[in-house]
GROMACS .gro file of N, CA and C in nm:
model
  315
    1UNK      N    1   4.814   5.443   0.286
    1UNK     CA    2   4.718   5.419   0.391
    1UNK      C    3   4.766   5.300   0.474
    2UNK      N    4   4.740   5.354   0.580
    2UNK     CA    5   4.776   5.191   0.695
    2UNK      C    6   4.697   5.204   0.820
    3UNK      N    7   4.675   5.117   0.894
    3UNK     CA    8   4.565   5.082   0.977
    3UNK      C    9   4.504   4.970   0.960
    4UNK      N   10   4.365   4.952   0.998
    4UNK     CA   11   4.283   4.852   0.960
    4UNK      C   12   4.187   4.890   0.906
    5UNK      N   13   4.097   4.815   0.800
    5UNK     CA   14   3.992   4.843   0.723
    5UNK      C   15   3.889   4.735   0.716
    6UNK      N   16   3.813   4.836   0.788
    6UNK     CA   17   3.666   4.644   0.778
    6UNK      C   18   3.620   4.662   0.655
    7UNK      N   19   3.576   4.511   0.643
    7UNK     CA   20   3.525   4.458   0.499
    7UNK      C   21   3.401   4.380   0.585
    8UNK      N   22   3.283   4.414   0.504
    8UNK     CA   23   3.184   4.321   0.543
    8UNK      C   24   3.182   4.218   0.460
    9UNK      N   25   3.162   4.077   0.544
    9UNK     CA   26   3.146   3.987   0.424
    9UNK      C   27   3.006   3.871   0.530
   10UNK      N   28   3.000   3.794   0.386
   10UNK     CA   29   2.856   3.716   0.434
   10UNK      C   30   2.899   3.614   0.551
   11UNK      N   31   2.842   3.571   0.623
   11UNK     CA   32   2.832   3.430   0.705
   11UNK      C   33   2.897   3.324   0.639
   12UNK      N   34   2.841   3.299   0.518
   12UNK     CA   35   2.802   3.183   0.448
   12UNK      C   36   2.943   3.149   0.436
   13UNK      N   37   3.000   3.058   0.443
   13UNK     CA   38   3.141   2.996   0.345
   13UNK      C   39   3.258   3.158   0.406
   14UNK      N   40   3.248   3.209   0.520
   14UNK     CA   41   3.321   3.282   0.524
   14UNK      C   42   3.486   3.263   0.565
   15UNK      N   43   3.495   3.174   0.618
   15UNK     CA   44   3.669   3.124   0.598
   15UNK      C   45   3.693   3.160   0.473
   16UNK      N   46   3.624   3.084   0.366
   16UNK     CA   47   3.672   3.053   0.212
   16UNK      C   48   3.702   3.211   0.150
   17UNK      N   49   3.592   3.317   0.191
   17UNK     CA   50   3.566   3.475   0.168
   17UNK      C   51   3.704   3.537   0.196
   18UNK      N   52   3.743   3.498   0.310
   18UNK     CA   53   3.877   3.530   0.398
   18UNK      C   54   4.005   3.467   0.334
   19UNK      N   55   3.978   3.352   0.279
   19UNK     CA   56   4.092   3.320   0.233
   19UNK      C   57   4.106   3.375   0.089
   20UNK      N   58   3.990   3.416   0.044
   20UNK     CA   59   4.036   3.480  -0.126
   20UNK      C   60   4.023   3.601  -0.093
   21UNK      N   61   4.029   3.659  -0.003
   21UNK     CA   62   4.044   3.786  -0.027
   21UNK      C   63   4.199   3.843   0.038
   22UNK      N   64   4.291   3.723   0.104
   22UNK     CA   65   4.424   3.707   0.136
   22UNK      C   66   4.496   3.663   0.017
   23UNK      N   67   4.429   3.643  -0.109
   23UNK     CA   68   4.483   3.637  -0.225
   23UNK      C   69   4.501   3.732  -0.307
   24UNK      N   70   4.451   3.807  -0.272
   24UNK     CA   71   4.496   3.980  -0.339
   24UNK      C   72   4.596   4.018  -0.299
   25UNK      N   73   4.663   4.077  -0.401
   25UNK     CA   74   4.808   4.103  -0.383
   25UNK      C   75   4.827   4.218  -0.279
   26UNK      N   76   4.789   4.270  -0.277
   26UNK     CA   77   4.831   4.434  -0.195
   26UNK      C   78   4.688   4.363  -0.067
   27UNK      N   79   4.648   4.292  -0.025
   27UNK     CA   80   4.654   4.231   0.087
   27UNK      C   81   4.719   4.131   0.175
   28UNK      N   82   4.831   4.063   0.128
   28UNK     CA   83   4.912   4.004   0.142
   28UNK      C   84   5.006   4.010   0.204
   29UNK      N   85   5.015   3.923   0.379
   29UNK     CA   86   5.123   3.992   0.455
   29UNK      C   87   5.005   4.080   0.554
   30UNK      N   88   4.881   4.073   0.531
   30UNK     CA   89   4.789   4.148   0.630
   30UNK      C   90   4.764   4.044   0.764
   31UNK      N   91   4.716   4.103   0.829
   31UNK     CA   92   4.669   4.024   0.942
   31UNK      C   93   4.541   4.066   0.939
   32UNK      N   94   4.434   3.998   1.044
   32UNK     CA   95   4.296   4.034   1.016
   32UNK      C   96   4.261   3.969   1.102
   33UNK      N   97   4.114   4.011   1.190
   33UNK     CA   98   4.018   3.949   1.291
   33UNK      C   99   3.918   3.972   1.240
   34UNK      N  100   3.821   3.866   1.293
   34UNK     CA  101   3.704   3.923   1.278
   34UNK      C  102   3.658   3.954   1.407
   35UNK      N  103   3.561   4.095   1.368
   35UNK     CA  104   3.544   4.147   1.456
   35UNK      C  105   3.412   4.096   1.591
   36UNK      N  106   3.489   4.131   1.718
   36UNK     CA  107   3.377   4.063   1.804
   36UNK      C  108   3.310   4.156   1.880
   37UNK      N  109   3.242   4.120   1.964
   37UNK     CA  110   3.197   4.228   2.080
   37UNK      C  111   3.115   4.132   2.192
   38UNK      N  112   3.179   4.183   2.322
   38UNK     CA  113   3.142   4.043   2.413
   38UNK      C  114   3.181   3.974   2.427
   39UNK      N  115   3.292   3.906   2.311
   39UNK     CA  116   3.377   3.749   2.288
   39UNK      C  117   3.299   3.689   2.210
   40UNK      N  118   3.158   3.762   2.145
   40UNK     CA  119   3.083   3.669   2.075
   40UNK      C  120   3.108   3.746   1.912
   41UNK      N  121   3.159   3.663   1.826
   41UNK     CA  122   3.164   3.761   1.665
   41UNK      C  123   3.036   3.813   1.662
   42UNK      N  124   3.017   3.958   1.630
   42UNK     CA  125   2.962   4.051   1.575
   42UNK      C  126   2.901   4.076   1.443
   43UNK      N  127   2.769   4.074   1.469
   43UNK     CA  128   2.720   4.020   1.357
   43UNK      C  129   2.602   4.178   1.266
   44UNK      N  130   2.626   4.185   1.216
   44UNK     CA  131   2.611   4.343   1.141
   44UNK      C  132   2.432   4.331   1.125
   45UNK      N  133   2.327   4.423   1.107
   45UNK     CA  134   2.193   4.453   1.097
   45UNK      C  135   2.142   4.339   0.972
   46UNK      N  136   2.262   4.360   0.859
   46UNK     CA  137   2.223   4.303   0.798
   46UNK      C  138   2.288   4.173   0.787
   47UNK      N  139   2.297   4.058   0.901
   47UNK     CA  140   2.338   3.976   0.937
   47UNK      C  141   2.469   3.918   0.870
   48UNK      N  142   2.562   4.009   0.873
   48UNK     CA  143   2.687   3.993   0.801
   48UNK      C  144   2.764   4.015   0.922
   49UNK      N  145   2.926   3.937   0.908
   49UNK     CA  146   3.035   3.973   0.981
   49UNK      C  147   3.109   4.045   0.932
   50UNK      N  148   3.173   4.110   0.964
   50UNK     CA  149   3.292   4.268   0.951
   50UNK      C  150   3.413   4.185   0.987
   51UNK      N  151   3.519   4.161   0.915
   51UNK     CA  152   3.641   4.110   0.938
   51UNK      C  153   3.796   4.284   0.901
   52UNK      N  154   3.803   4.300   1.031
   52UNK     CA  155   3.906   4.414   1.013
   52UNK      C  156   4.046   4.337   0.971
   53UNK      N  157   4.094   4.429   0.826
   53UNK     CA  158   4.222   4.363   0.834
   53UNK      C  159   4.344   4.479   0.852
   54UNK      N  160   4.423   4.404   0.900
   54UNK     CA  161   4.561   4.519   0.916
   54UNK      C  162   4.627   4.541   0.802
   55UNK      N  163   4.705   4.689   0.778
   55UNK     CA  164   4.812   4.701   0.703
   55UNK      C  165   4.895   4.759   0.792
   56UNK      N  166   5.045   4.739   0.743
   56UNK     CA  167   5.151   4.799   0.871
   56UNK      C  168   5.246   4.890   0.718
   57UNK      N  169   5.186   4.833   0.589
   57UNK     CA  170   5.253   4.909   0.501
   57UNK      C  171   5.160   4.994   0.463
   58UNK      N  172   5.153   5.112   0.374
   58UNK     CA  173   5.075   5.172   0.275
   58UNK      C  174   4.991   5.114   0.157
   59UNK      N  175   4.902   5.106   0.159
   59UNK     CA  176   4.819   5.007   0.025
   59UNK      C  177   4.870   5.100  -0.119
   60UNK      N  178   4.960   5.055  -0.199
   60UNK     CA  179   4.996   5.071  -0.292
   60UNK      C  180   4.929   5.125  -0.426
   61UNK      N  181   4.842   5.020  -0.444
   61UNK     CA  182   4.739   5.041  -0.547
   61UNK      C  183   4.586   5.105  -0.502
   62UNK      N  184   4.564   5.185  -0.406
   62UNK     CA  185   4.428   5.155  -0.340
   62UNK      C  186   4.290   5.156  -0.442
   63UNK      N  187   4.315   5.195  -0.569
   63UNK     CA  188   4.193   5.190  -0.645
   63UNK      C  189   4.212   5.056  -0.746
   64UNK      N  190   4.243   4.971  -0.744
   64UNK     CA  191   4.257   4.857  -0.766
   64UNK      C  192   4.254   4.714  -0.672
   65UNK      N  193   4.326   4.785  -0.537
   65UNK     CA  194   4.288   4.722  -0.435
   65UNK      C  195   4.096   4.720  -0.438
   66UNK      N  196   4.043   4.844  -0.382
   66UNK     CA  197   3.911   4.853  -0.347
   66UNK      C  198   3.833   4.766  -0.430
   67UNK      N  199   3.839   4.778  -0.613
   67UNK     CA  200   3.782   4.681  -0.724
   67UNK      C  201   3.819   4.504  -0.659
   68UNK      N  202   3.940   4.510  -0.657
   68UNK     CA  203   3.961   4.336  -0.608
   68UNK      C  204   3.821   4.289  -0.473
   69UNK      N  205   3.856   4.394  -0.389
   69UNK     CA  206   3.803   4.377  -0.264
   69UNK      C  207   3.627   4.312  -0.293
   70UNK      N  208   3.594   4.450  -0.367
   70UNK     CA  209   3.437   4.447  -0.402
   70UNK      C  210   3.382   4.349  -0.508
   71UNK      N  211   3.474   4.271  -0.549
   71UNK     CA  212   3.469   4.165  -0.652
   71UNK      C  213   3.508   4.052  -0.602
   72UNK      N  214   3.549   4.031  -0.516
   72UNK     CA  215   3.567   3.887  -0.432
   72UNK      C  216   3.428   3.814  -0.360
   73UNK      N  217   3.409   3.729  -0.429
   73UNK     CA  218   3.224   3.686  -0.385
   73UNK      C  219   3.242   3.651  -0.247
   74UNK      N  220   3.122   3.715  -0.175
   74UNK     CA  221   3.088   3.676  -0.042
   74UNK      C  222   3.126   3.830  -0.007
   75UNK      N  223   3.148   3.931  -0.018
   75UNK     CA  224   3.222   4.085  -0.008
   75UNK      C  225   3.103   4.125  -0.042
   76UNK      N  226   3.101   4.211   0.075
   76UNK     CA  227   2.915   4.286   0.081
   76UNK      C  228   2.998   4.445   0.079
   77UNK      N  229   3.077   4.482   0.170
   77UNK     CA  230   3.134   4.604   0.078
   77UNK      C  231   3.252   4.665   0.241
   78UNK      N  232   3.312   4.714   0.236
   78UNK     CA  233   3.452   4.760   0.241
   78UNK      C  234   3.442   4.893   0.294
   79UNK      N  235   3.545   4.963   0.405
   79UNK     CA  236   3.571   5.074   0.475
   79UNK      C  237   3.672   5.158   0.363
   80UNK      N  238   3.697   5.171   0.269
   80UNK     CA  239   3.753   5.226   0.161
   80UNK      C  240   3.724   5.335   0.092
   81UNK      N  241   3.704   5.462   0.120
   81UNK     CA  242   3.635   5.561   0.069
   81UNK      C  243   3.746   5.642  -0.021
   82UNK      N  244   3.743   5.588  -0.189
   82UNK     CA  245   3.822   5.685  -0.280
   82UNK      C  246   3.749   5.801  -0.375
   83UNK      N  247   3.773   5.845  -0.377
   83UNK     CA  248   3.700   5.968  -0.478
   83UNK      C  249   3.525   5.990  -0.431
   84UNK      N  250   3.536   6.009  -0.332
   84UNK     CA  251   3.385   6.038  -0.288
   84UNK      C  252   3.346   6.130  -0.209
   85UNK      N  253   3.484   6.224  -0.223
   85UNK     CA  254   3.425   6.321  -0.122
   85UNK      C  255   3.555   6.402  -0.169
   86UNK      N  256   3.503   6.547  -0.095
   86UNK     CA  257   3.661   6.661  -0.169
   86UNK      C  258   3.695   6.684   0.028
   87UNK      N  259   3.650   6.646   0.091
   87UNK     CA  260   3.675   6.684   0.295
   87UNK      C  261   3.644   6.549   0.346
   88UNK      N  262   3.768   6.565   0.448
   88UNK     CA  263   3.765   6.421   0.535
   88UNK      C  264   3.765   6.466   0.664
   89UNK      N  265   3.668   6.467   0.749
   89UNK     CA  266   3.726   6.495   0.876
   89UNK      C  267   3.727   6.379   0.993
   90UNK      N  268   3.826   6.385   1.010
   90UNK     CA  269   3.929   6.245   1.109
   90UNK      C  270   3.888   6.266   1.185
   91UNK      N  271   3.871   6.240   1.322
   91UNK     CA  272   3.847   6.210   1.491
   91UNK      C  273   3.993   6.153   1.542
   92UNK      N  274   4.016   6.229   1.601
   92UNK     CA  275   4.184   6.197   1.703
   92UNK      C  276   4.180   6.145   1.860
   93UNK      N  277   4.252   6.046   1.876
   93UNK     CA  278   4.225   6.012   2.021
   93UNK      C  279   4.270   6.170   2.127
   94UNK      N  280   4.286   6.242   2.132
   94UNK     CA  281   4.294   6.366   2.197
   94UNK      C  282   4.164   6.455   2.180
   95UNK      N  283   4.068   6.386   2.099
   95UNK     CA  284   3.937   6.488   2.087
   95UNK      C  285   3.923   6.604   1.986
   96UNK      N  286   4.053   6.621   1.914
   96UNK     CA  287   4.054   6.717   1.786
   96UNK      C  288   4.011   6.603   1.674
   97UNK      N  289   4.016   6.740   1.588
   97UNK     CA  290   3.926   6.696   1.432
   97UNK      C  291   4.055   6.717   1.362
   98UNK      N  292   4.106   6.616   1.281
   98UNK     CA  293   4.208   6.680   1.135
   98UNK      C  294   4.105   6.730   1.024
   99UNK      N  295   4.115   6.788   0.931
   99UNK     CA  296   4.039   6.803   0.843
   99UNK      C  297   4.142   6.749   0.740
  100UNK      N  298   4.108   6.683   0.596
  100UNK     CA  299   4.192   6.679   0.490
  100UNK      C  300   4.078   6.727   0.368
  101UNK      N  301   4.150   6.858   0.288
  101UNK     CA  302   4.104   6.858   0.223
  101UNK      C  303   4.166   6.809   0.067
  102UNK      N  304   4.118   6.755  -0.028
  102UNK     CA  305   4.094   6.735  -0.159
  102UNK      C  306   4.252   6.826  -0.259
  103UNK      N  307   4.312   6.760  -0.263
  103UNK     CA  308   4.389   6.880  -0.348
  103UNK      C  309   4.352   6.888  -0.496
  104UNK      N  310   4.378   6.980  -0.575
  104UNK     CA  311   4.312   6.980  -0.707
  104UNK      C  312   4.431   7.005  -0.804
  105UNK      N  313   4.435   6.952  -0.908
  105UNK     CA  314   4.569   6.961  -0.993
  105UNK      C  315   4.545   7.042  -1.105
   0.00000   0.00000   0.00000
């Protein structure tokens, strides 16, 4: 997987949130914003900020990644969807749908 993946995390002490969660290994080497709108940071319903971070590699571990992610205090929860569905359907900047489905072993 590569792209960016928002993580919601709290207000509170959120540098500190940001900096331990750049301590996970298979985040490391990411880049990351938090996200704005207006020029003013963006602040979620449930008064949390969304910090998107980049990967330019493939996340390696992603079900170990996601556990680190969701266990880093101040981490309200993560764009990471593993084993929760058997159909994915993507949105393409051209207006088509990919579908991925589920392979079964």
């Amino acid at each position: 997987m590569t792209g960016a993946v928002p993580i919601e995390i709290l207000t509170f002490g959120y540098e500190k949130i940001i900096e331990n969660l750049l301590k996970i290994y298979t985040l490391k080497g990411c880049t990351y914003k938090i996200r704005k709108r207006n020029g003013e940071i963006f602040i979620t319903d449930n008064k949390n900020y969304i910090v998107d971070f980049f990967f330019t590699e493939p996340i390696q571990d992603l079900l170990e990644t996601c556990t680190r992610i969701k266990m880093t205090t101040g981490v309200v929860d993560h764009g990471i969807f593993v084993n929760m569905t058997n159909v994915a359907l993507i949105s393409k900047h051209d207006g088509t749908v990919l579908t991925l489905n589920k392979k079964y072993e």
